[in-house]
XYZ file of C-alpha atoms in Angstrom:
64
model
C 118.271 105.676 65.442
C 116.881 106.162 61.995
C 115.609 109.729 62.387
C 117.492 112.995 62.209
C 120.208 113.626 64.783
C 118.781 114.429 68.184
C 115.660 112.316 67.741
C 114.998 109.106 69.547
C 112.652 106.627 67.895
C 113.373 103.644 70.139
C 109.766 103.854 71.313
C 108.688 102.381 67.969
C 110.253 99.041 68.909
C 108.484 99.130 72.257
C 105.190 100.002 70.595
C 105.594 97.091 68.186
C 106.336 94.707 71.058
C 103.265 95.983 72.900
C 101.115 95.380 69.831
C 102.435 91.829 69.545
C 101.782 91.160 73.236
C 98.257 92.526 72.975
C 97.594 90.438 69.873
C 98.836 87.290 71.597
C 96.657 88.016 74.615
C 93.629 88.661 72.424
C 94.221 85.387 70.612
C 94.385 83.493 73.920
C 91.168 85.165 75.087
C 89.556 84.333 71.751
C 90.408 80.665 72.069
C 89.166 80.674 75.660
C 85.857 82.088 74.439
C 85.626 79.420 71.745
C 86.284 76.705 74.337
C 83.655 78.171 76.666
C 81.027 78.251 73.915
C 81.873 74.710 72.828
C 81.681 73.491 76.425
C 78.327 75.193 76.863
C 77.033 73.597 73.689
C 78.120 70.156 74.900
C 76.419 70.700 78.264
C 73.242 71.817 76.510
C 73.318 68.756 74.268
C 73.821 66.449 77.251
C 70.957 68.099 79.148
C 68.683 67.817 76.116
C 69.464 64.119 75.729
C 68.928 63.510 79.449
C 65.589 65.323 79.310
C 64.550 63.289 76.277
C 65.451 60.041 78.010
C 63.497 61.131 81.095
C 60.398 62.062 79.082
C 60.616 58.817 77.091
C 60.895 56.837 80.337
C 57.920 58.609 81.894
C 55.767 58.141 78.792
C 56.731 54.503 78.493
C 56.043 53.847 82.184
C 52.662 55.544 82.032
C 51.517 53.244 79.193
C 51.482 50.225 81.269
């Protein structure tokens, strides 16, 4: 105890541990969000390329 006699400030250690746990959880959720956005961007890029290939194939086939 660092306070005056009769006081109990052990809760400060618990509060600090809670803050660290919450920060670690927030960081994990943040990285999960980054991975989800990156995965979505890759799927969008793949769909765009596939659509372009399809349109190119249709236009080429319709020429002759």
